Coordinates of C-alpha atoms and ligand atoms in Angstrom, one line a residue:
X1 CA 51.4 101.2 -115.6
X2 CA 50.7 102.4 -111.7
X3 CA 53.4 104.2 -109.8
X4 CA 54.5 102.9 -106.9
X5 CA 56.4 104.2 -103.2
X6 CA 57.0 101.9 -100.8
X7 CA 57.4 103.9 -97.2
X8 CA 60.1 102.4 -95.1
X9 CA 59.6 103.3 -91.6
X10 CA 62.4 101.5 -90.5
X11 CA 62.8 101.2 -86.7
X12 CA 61.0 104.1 -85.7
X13 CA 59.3 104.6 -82.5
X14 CA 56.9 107.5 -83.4
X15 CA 55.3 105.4 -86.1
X16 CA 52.2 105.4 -84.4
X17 CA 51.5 109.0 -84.2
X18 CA 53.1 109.3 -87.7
X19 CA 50.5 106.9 -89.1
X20 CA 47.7 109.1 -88.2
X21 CA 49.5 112.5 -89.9
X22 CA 50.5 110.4 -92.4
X23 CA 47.5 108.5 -93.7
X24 CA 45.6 112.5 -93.8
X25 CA 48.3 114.4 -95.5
X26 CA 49.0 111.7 -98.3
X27 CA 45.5 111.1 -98.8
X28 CA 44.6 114.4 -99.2
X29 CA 47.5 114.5 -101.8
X30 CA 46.4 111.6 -103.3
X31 CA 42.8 113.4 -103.8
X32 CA 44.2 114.8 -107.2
X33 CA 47.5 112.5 -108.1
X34 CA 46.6 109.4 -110.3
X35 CA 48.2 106.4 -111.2
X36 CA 50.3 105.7 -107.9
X37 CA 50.1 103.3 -104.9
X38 CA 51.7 104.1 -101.7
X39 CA 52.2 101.1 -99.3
X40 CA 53.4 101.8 -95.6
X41 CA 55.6 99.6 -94.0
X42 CA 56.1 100.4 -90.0
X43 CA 57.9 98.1 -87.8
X44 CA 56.4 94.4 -86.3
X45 CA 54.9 96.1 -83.2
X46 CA 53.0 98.4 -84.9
X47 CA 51.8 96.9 -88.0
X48 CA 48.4 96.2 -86.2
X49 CA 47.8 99.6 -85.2
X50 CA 49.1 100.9 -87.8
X51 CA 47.0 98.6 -90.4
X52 CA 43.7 100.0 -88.7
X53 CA 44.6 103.3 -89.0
X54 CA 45.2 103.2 -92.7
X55 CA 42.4 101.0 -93.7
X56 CA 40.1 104.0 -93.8
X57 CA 43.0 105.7 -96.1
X58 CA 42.7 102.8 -98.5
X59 CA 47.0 102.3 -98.5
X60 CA 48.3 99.0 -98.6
X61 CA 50.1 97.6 -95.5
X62 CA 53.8 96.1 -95.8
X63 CA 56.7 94.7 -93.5
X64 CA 60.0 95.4 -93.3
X65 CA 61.1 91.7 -93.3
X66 CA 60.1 88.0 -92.5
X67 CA 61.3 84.3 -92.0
X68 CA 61.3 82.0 -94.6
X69 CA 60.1 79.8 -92.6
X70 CA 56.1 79.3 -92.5
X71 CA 56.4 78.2 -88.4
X72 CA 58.0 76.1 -85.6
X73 CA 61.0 77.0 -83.8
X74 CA 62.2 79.9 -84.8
X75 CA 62.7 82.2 -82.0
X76 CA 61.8 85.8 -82.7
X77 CA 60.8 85.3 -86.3
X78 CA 57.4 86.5 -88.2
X79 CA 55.6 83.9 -90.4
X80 CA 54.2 85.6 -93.3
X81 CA 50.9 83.9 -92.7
X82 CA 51.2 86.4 -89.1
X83 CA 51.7 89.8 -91.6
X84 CA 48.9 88.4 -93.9
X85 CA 46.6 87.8 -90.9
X86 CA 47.5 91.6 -89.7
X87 CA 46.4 92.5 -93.1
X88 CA 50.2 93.0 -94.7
X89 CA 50.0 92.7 -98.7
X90 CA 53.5 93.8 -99.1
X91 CA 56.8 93.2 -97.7
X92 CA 60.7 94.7 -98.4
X93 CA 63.1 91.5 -98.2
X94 CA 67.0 91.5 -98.7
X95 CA 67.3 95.6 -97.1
X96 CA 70.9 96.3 -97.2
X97 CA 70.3 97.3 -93.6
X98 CA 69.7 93.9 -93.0
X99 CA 72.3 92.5 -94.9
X100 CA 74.6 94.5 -93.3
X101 CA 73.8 94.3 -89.6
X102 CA 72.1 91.0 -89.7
X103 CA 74.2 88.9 -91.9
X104 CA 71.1 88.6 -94.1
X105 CA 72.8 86.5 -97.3
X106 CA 71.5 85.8 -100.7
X107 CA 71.2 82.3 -99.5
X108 CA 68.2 83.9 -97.1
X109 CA 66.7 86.7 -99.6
X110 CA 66.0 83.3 -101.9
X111 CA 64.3 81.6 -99.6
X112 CA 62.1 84.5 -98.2
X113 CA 61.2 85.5 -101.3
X114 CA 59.6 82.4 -102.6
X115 CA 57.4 82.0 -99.0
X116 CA 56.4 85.7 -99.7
X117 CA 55.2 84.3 -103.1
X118 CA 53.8 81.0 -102.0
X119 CA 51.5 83.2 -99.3
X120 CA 50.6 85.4 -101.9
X121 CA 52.8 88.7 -100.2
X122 CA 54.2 91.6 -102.9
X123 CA 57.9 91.0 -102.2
X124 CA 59.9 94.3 -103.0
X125 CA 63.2 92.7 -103.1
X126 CA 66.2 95.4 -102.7
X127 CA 68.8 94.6 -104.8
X128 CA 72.7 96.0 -105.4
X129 CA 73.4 94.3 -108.4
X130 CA 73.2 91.6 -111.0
X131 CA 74.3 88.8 -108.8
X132 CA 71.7 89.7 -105.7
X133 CA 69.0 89.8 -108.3
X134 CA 69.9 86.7 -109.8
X135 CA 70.5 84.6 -107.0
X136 CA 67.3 86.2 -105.2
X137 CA 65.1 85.0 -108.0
X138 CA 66.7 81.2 -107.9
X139 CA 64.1 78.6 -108.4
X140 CA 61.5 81.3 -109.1
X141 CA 59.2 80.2 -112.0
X142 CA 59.4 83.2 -114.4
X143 CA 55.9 82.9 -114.3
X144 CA 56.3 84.7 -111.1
X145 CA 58.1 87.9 -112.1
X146 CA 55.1 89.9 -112.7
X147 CA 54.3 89.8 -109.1
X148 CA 57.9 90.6 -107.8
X149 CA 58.6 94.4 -107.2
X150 CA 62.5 95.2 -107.7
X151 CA 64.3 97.8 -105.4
X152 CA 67.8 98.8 -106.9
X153 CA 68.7 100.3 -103.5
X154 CA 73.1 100.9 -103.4
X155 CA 73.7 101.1 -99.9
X156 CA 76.0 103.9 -100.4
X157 CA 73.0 106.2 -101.7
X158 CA 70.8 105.6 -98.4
X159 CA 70.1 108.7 -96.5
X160 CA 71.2 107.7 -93.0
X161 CA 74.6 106.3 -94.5
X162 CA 77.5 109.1 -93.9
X163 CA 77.9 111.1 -97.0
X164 CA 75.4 109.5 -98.8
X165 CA 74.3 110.8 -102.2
X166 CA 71.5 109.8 -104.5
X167 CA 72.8 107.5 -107.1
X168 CA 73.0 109.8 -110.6
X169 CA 69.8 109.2 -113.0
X170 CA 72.0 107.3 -115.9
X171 CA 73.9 104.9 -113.2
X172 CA 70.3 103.9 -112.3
X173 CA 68.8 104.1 -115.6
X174 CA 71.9 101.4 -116.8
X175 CA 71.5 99.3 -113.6
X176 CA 67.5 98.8 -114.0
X177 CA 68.3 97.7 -117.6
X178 CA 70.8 95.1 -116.8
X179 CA 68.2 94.3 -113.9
X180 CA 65.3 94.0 -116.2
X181 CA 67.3 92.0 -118.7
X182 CA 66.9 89.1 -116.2
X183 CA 63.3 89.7 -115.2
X184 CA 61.8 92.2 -117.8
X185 CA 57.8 91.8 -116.0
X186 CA 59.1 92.5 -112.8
X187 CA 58.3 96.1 -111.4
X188 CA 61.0 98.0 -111.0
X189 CA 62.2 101.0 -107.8
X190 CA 65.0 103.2 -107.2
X191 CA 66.2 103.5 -103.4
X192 CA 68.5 106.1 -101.7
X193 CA 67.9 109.4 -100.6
X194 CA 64.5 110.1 -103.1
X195 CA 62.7 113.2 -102.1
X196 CA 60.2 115.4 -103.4
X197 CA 63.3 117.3 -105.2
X198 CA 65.1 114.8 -107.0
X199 CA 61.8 112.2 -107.9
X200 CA 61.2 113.1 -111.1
X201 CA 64.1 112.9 -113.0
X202 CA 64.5 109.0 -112.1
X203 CA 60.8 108.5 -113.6
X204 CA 62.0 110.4 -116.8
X205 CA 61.1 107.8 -119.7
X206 CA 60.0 105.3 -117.6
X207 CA 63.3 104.1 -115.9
X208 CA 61.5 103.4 -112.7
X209 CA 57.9 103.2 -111.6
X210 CA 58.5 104.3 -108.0
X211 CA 60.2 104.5 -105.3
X212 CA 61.3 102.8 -102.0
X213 CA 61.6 105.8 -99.7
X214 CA 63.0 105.6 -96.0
X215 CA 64.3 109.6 -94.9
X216 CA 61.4 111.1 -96.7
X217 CA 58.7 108.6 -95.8
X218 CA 58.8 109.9 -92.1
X219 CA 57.9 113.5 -92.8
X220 CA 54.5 113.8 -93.8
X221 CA 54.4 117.0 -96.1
X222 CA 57.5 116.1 -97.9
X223 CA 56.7 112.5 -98.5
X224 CA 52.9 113.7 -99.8
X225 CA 55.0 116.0 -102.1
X226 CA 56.6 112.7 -103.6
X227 CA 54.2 111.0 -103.9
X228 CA 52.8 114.0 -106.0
X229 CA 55.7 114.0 -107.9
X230 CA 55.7 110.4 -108.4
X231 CA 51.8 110.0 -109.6
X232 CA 50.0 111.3 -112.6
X233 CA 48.4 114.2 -111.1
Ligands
PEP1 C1 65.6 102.8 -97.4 O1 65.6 102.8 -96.2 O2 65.2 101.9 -98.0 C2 66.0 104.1 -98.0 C3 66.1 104.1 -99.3 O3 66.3 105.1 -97.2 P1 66.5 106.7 -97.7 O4 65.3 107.0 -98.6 O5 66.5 107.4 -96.4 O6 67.8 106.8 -98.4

């Protein structure tokens, strides 16, 4: 099954200089690394830029977010028919960022997820527990699973969070099994604090198949070495 590592830019400001580093150095890691996908997701503003510069790098385009909505008046929102027209194929829905600062509730995650289905997005759903997972996928036809990409992201293990630590390798290798007991054809990610170091012990007998990767994904040399260490090569 491909890898995959889904770069959050979050709200960074140099992600259109980083874009061009980027696109080079992974690339040319990706010269001899098989079997993984990377998919860069800057913020709204630059996703057109961005998109342009890493069509000639052949990686996918993602957003950070998106409304649920599919238009009308929704002050300040993006459509997911906008990220598809800017060439978006993926996008991250339910961060604990957003959660947090935004109010984002399960009640929200639900409904964005199905309109990233219906328009035919890759929604990487970040996920704390059971219960997110569960009510995320509400009303989802199992048939739709397979398409769903499946971030177990604690919000204590992310990088920027004071004191963060990684989660240890057997909390997240119990977690993705409980998570996979209620969508087994879902793919699924680990999030929080992944770098070039500690990425290969969560793929040990397949307990993940990526990554969702915010620190890391902003430093070009280490993130190439992740996605290395996350590929085939
Ligand atoms: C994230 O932003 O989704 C994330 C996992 O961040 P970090 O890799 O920095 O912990």
């Amino acid at each position: 099954m491909e890898r995959l590592v889904i770069a959050n830019w979050k709200m960074n400001p140099k992600s259109l200089n980083l874009a061009i580093v980027l696109a080079g150095s992974v690339k040319r890691h990706l010269r001899d690394t098989h079997g993984v996908r990377v998919v860069i997701c800057p913020p709204f503003p630059y996703l057109a830029a961005v998109g342009r510069q890493l069509k000639r790098s052949g990686l996918p385009l993602g957003a950070q977010d998106m409304s649920s909505e599919e238009e009308g008046a929704h002050t300040g929102q993006v459509a997911p028919a906008m990220l598809k027209a800017l060439g978006c194929a993926f996008v991250i829905l339910g961060h604990p960022e957003l959660r947090r600062e935004s109010g984002e509730t399960d009640f929200m995650v639900n409904g964005k997820l199905r309109a990233a289905l219906k328009a035919g997005l890759v929604p990487v759903v970040c996920v704390e527990n059971v219960a997110q997972l569960m009510k995320a996928l509400k009303g989802v036809s199992k048939s739709s699973y397979g398409k769903i990409k499946v971030a177990y992201e604690p919000s204590w293990a992310i990088s920027t969070r004071k004191g963060a630590k990684p989660a240890r390798p057997n909390e997240v290798r119990k977690m993705v099994q409980r998570l996979g007991a209620i969508a087994p054809s879902a793919t699924f990610l680990y999030g929080g604090s992944v770098s070039a170091k500690n990425a290969g012990v969560f793929l040990k007998k397949g307990m993940v198949q990526g990554f969702l990767v915010g620190q890391a994904s902003l430093k070009p040399r280490e993130f190439a070495h992740l996605v290395k260490k996350t590929g085939f090569g």
